[in-house]
Coordinates of C-alpha atoms and ligand atoms in Angstrom, one line a residue:
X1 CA -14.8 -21.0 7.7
X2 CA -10.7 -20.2 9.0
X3 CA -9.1 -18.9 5.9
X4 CA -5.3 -20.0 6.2
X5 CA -3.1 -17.5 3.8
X6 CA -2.4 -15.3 7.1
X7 CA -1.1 -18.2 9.3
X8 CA 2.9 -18.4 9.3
X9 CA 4.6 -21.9 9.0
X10 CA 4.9 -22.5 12.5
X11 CA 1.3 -21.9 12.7
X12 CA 0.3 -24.1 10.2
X13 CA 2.9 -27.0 11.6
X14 CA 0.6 -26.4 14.8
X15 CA -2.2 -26.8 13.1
X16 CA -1.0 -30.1 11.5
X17 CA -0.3 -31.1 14.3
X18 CA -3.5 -31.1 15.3
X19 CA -4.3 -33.4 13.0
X20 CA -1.4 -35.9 13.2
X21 CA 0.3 -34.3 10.2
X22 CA 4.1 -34.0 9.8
X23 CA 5.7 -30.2 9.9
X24 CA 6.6 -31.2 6.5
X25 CA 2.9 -30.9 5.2
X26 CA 2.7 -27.5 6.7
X27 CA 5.6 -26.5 5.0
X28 CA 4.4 -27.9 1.3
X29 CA 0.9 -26.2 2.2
X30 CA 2.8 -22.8 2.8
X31 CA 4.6 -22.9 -0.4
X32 CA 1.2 -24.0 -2.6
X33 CA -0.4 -21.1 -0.9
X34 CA 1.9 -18.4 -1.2
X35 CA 4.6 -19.8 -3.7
X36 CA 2.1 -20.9 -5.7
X37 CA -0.4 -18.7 -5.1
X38 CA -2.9 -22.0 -5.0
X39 CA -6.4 -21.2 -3.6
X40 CA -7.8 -24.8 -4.4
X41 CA -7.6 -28.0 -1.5
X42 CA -8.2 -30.0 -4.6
X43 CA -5.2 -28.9 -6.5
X44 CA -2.5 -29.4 -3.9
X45 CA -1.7 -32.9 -5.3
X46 CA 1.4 -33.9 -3.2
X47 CA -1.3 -33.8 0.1
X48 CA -2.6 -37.1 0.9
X49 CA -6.6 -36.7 -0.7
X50 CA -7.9 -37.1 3.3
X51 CA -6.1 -33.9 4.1
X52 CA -6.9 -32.0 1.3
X53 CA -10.7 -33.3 1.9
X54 CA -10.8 -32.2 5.4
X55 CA -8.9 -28.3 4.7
X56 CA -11.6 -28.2 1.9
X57 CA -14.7 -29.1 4.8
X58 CA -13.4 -26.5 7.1
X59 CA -10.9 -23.9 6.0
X60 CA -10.6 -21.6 2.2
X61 CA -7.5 -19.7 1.5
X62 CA -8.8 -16.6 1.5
X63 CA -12.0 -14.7 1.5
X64 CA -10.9 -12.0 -0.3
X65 CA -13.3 -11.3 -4.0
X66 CA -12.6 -9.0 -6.8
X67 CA -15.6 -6.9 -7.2
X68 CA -15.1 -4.9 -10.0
X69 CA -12.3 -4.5 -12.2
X70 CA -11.7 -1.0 -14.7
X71 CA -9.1 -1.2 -16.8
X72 CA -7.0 2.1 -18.8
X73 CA -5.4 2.1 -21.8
X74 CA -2.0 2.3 -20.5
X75 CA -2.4 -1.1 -18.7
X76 CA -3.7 0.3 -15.4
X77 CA -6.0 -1.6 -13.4
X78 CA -8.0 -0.7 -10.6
X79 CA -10.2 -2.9 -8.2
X80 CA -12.8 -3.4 -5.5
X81 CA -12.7 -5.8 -3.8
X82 CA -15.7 -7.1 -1.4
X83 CA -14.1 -8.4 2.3
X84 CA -16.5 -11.3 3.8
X85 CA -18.3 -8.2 6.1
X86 CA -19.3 -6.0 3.5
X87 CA -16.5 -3.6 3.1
X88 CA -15.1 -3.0 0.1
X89 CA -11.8 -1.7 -0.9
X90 CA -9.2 -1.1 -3.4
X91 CA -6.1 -2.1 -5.2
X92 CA -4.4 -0.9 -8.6
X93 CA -2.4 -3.1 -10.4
X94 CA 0.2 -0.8 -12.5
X95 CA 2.1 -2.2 -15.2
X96 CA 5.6 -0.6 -16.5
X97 CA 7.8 -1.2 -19.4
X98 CA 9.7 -4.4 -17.8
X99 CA 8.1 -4.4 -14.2
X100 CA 4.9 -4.2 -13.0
X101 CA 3.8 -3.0 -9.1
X102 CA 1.0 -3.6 -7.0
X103 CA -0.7 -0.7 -4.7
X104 CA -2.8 -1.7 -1.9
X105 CA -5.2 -0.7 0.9
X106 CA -4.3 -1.5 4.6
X107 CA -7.3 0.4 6.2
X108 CA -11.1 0.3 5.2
X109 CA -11.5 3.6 5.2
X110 CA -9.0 6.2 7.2
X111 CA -9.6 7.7 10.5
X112 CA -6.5 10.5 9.9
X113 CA -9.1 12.4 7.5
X114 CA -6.6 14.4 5.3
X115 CA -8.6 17.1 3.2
X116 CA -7.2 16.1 0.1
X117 CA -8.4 12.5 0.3
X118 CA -11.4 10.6 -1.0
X119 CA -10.2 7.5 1.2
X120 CA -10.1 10.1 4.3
X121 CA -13.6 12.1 3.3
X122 CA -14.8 8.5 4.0
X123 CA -13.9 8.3 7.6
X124 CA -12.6 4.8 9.4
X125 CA -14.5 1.9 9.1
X126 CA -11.7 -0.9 10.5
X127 CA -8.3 -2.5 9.9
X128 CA -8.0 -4.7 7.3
X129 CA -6.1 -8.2 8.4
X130 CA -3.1 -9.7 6.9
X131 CA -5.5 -12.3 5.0
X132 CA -7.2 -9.2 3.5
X133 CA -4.2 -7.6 2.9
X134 CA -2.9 -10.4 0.8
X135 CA -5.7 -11.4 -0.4
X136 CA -5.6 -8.4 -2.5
X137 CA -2.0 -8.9 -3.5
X138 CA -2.0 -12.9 -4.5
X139 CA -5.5 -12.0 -6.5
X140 CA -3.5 -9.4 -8.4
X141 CA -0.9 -12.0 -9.1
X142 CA -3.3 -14.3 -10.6
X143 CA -3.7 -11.9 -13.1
X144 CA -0.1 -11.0 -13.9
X145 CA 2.8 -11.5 -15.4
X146 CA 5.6 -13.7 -13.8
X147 CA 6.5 -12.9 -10.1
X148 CA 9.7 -12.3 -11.3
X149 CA 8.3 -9.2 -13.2
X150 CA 7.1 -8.0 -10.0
X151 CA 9.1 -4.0 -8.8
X152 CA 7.2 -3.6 -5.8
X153 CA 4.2 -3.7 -3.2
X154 CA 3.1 -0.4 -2.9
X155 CA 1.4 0.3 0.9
X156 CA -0.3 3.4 -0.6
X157 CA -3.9 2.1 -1.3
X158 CA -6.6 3.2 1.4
X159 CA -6.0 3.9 4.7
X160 CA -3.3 4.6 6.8
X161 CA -0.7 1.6 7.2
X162 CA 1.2 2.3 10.1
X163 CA -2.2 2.7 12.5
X164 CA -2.8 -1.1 11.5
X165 CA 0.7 -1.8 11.9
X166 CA 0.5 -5.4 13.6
X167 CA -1.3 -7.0 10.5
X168 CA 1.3 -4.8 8.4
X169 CA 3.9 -6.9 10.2
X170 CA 2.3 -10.4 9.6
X171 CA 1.8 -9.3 6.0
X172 CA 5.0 -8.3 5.0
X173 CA 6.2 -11.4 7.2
X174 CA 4.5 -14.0 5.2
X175 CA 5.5 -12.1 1.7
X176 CA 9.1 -12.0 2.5
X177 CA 9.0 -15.7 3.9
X178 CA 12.0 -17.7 1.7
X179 CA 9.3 -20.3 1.3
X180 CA 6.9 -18.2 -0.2
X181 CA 6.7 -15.3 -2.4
X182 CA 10.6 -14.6 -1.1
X183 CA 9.8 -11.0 -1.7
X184 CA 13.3 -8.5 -1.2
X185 CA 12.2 -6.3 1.4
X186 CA 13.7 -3.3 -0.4
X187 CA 10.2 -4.4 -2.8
X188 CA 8.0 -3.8 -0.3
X189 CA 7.4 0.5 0.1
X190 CA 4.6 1.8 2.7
X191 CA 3.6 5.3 2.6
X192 CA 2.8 6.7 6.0
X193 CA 1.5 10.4 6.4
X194 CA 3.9 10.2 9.7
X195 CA 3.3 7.7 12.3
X196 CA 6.2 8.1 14.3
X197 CA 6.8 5.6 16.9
X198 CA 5.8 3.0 14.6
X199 CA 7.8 4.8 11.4
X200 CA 10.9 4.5 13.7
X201 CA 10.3 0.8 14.8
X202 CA 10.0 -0.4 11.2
X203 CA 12.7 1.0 10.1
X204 CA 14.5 0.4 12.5
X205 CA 13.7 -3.6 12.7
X206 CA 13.4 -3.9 8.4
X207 CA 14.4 -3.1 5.2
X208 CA 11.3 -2.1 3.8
X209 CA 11.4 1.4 2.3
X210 CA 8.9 4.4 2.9
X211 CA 7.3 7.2 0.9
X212 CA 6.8 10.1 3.6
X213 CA 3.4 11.9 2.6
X214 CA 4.2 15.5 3.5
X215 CA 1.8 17.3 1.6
X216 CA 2.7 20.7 3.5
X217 CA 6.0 22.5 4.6
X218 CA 5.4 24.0 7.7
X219 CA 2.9 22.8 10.6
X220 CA 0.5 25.4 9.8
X221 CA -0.7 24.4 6.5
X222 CA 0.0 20.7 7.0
X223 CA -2.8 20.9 9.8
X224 CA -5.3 22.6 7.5
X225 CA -4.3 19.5 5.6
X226 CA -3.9 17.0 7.2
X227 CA -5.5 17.4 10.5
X228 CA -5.5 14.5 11.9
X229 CA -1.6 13.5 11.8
X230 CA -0.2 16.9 12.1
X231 CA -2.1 17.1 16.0
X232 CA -0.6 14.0 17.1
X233 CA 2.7 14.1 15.3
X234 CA 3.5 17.1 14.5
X235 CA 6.2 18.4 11.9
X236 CA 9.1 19.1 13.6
X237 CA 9.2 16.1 15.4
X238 CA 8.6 14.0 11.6
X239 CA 11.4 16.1 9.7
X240 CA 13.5 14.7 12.8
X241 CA 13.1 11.4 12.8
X242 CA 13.2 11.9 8.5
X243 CA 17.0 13.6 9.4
X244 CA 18.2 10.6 11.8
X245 CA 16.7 8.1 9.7
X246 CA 18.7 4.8 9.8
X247 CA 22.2 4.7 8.2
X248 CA 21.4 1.3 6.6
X249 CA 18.3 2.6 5.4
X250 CA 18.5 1.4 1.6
X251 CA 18.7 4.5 -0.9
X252 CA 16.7 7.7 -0.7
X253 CA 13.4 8.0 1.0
X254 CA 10.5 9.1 -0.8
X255 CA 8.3 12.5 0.0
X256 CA 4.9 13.1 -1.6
X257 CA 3.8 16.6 -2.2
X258 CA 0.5 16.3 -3.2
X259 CA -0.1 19.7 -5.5
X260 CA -3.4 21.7 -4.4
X261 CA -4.3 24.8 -6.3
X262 CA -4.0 27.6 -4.5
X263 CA -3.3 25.9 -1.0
X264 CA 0.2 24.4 -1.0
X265 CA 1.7 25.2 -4.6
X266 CA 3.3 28.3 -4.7
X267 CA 6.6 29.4 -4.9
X268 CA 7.1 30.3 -1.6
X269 CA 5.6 26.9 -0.1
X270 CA 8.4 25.4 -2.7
X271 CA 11.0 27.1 -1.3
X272 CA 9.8 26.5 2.3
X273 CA 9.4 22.9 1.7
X274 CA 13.4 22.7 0.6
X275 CA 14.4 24.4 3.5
X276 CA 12.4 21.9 5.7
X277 CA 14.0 19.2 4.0
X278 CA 17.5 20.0 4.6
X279 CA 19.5 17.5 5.6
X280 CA 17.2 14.9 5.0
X281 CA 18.3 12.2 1.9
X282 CA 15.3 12.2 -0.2
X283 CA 13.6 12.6 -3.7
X284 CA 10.6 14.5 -3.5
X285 CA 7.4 13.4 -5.9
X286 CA 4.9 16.1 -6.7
X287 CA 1.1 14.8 -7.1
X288 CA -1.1 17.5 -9.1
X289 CA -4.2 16.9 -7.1
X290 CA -6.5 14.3 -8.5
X291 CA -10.4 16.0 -7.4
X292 CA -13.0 14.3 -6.1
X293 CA -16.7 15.7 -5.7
X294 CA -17.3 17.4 -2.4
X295 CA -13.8 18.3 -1.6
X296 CA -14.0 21.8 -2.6
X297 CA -10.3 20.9 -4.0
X298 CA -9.2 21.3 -7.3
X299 CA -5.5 20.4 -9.5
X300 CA -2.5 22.7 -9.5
X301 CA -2.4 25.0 -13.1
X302 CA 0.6 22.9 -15.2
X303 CA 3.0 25.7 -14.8
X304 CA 3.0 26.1 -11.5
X305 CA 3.8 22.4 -10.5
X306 CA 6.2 22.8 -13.5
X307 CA 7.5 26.2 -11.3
X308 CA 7.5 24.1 -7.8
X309 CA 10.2 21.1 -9.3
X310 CA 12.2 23.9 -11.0
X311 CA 12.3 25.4 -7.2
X312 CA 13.2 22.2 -5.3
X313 CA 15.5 21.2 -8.2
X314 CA 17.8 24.3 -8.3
X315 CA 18.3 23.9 -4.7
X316 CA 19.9 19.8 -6.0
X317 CA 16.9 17.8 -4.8
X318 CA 15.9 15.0 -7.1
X319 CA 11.9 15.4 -8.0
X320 CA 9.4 13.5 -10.0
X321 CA 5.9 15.0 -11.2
X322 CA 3.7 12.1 -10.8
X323 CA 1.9 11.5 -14.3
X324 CA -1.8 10.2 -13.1
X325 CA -1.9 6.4 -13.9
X326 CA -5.5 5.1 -15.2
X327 CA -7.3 8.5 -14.7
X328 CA -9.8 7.3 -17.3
X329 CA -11.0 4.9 -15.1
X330 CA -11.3 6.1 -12.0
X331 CA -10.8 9.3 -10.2
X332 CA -9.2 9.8 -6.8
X333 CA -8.2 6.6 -3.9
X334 CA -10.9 5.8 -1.8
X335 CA -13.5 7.4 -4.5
X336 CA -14.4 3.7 -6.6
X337 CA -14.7 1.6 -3.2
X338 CA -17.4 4.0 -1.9
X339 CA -19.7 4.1 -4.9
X340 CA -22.9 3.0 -4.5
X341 CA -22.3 -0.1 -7.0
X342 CA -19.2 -1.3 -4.5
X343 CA -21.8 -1.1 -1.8
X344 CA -24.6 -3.0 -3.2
X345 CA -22.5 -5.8 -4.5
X346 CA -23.3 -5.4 -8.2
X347 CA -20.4 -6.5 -10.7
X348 CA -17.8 -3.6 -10.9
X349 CA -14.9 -2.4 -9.0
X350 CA -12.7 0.7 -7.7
X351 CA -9.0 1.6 -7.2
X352 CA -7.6 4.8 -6.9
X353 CA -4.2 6.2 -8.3
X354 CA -1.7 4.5 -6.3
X355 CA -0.8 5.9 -3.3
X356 CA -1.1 9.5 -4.7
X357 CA -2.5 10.7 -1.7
X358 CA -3.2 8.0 0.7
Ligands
LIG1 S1 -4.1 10.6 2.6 FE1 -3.6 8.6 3.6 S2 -3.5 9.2 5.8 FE2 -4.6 10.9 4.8 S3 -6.8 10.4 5.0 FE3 -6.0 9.5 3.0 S4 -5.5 7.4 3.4 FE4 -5.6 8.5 5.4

């Protein structure tokens, strides 16, 4: 069956037209879909019963199923979620004291294989598509408080987002669609380890914000690290692009330092890492590394991520310590969708901390 939550109105008016139906029943379709966040033919009641009978005999929504679902005691949620072919994946739903954000995965898997990263010690399995992509999201919201409650969509789930960056494009399309979801760009934040030709064209062509995941402040390290960016985009050439970064570009951007003991959190990495980031507006958010079996990894001691913000922050830089979010439940992204019960399709589910090092 055609699942319908990744085609855009004019696709849908195509499609209606197809079957002799007004635009204007693609448009009321649109908005049941992702307005409404309406999965059900039957429910749409302003569609004429025949229509609704024949999307219901060939089309669904979305194939997109919940899994497993582990919930912490601070609100967190985290997910798997089964796609129609088997993979599985994740998304966290995160609650705050007014707000609440949604981080999810882009990629099954990573190909980009970033030591630090449960997701990456995985390897690639394939894109996910828009429909996937959303899938995730509008599930979430079922689940949820009001959209109006809703801070952001957080691209920091599995995988890499700007390697799957067409399906990126039609999802953040469809989310920001005045029709649908009418979600402010400025809502929306991917987290790319440094994809450059497509970091530049986004930002160039939206308003979307980023989170920069550096992890490492000099090309050395950074390709013990992250291997797999760091050889096809280098450092230099990132801090660049991070130093010309669009004018209109809406507040600070956002660099994650994930914090591994005794690799990339000492002083002198500290101070390094400020000197790299001169001249480049951005708030820096240190991740004490979340371990996952087989890495060989393990967190930063307290004192010295304490000792790494004091660094950066004499020097004036803004910088968070990321406090893990639903630790209880899970352990590190990319860890929960890989278990053996997400592969065997029993009743449970994964999610990672969002976007802590993915
Ligand atoms: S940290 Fe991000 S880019 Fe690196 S392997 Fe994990 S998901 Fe891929």
């Amino acid at each position: 069956m055609n699942d319908l939550i990744s085609l855009n109105r004019e696709e849908l008016r195509e499609l209606f037209a197809g079957f002799s139906e007004p635009p204007f029943r693609a448009d009321q379709l649109f908005q049941w879909i992702h307005r409404k966040n309406t999965w059900d033919f039957s429910a749409m009641t302003n569609l004429p019963l025949a229509l609704r009978e024949r999307l219901g005999a060939a089309y669904l929504v979305s194939t997109v199923r919940i899994e497993r679902t582990l919930a912490a005691p601070d609100g967190t949620r985290k997910h798997a979620f089964r796609l129609a072919d088997g993979e599985a994946v994740e998304a966290v739903f995160l609650p705050e004291r007014k707000y609440f954000s949604l981080c999810v995965s882009s990629q099954a898997g990573c190909p980009l294989a970033c030591v630090f990263c449960a997701t990456g010690a995985r390897g690639f399995r394939r894109h996910l598509s828009a429909a996937e992509i959303l899938g995730q999201i509008y599930l979430l919201l079922k689940n949820a408080p009001p959209v109006d409650r809703l801070g952001n969509i957080l691209f920091m789930g599995m995988g890499e987002p700007l390697l799957n960056p067409s399906e990126l494009r039609r999802a953040i399309s469809l989310l920001t669609d005045p029709q649908g979801l009418a979600l402010s760009p400025r809502k929306i934040v991917v987290s790319t380890s440094g994809i450059i030709p497509e970091l530049k064209a986004l930002a160039a062509e939206s308003r979307i914000r980023f989170a920069i995941s550096l992890n490492a402040p000099n090309p050395e390290l950074r390709k013990k690290l992250m291997p797999g960016v760091e050889t096809k985009y280098p450092l230099p050439g990132l801090l660049q692009v991070l130093r010309d970064f669009p004018h209109n570009y809406p507040g600070r951007l956002m660099i994650e330092y994930v914090l591994i003991r005794g690799e990339n959190d000492s002083g002198k990495c500290a101070a390094e890492l400020e000197k790299s980031l001169r001249g480049i507006r951005a708030r820096v958010n240190l991740i004490p590394h979340n371990p996952f079996p087989g890495s060989g990894l393990s967190s930063p001691e307290n004192s010295r991520v304490l000792r790494f913000q004091e660094i950066l922050k004499s020097q004036g830089r803004i910088v968070f310590i990321r406090e893990p979010r639903g630790a209880e439940i899970q352990a590190a992204c990319g860890q929960l969708a890989g278990t053996k019960k997400a592969e065997s399709g029993e009743q449970g589910a994964k999610g990672e901390e969002p976007g802590a090092e993915g």
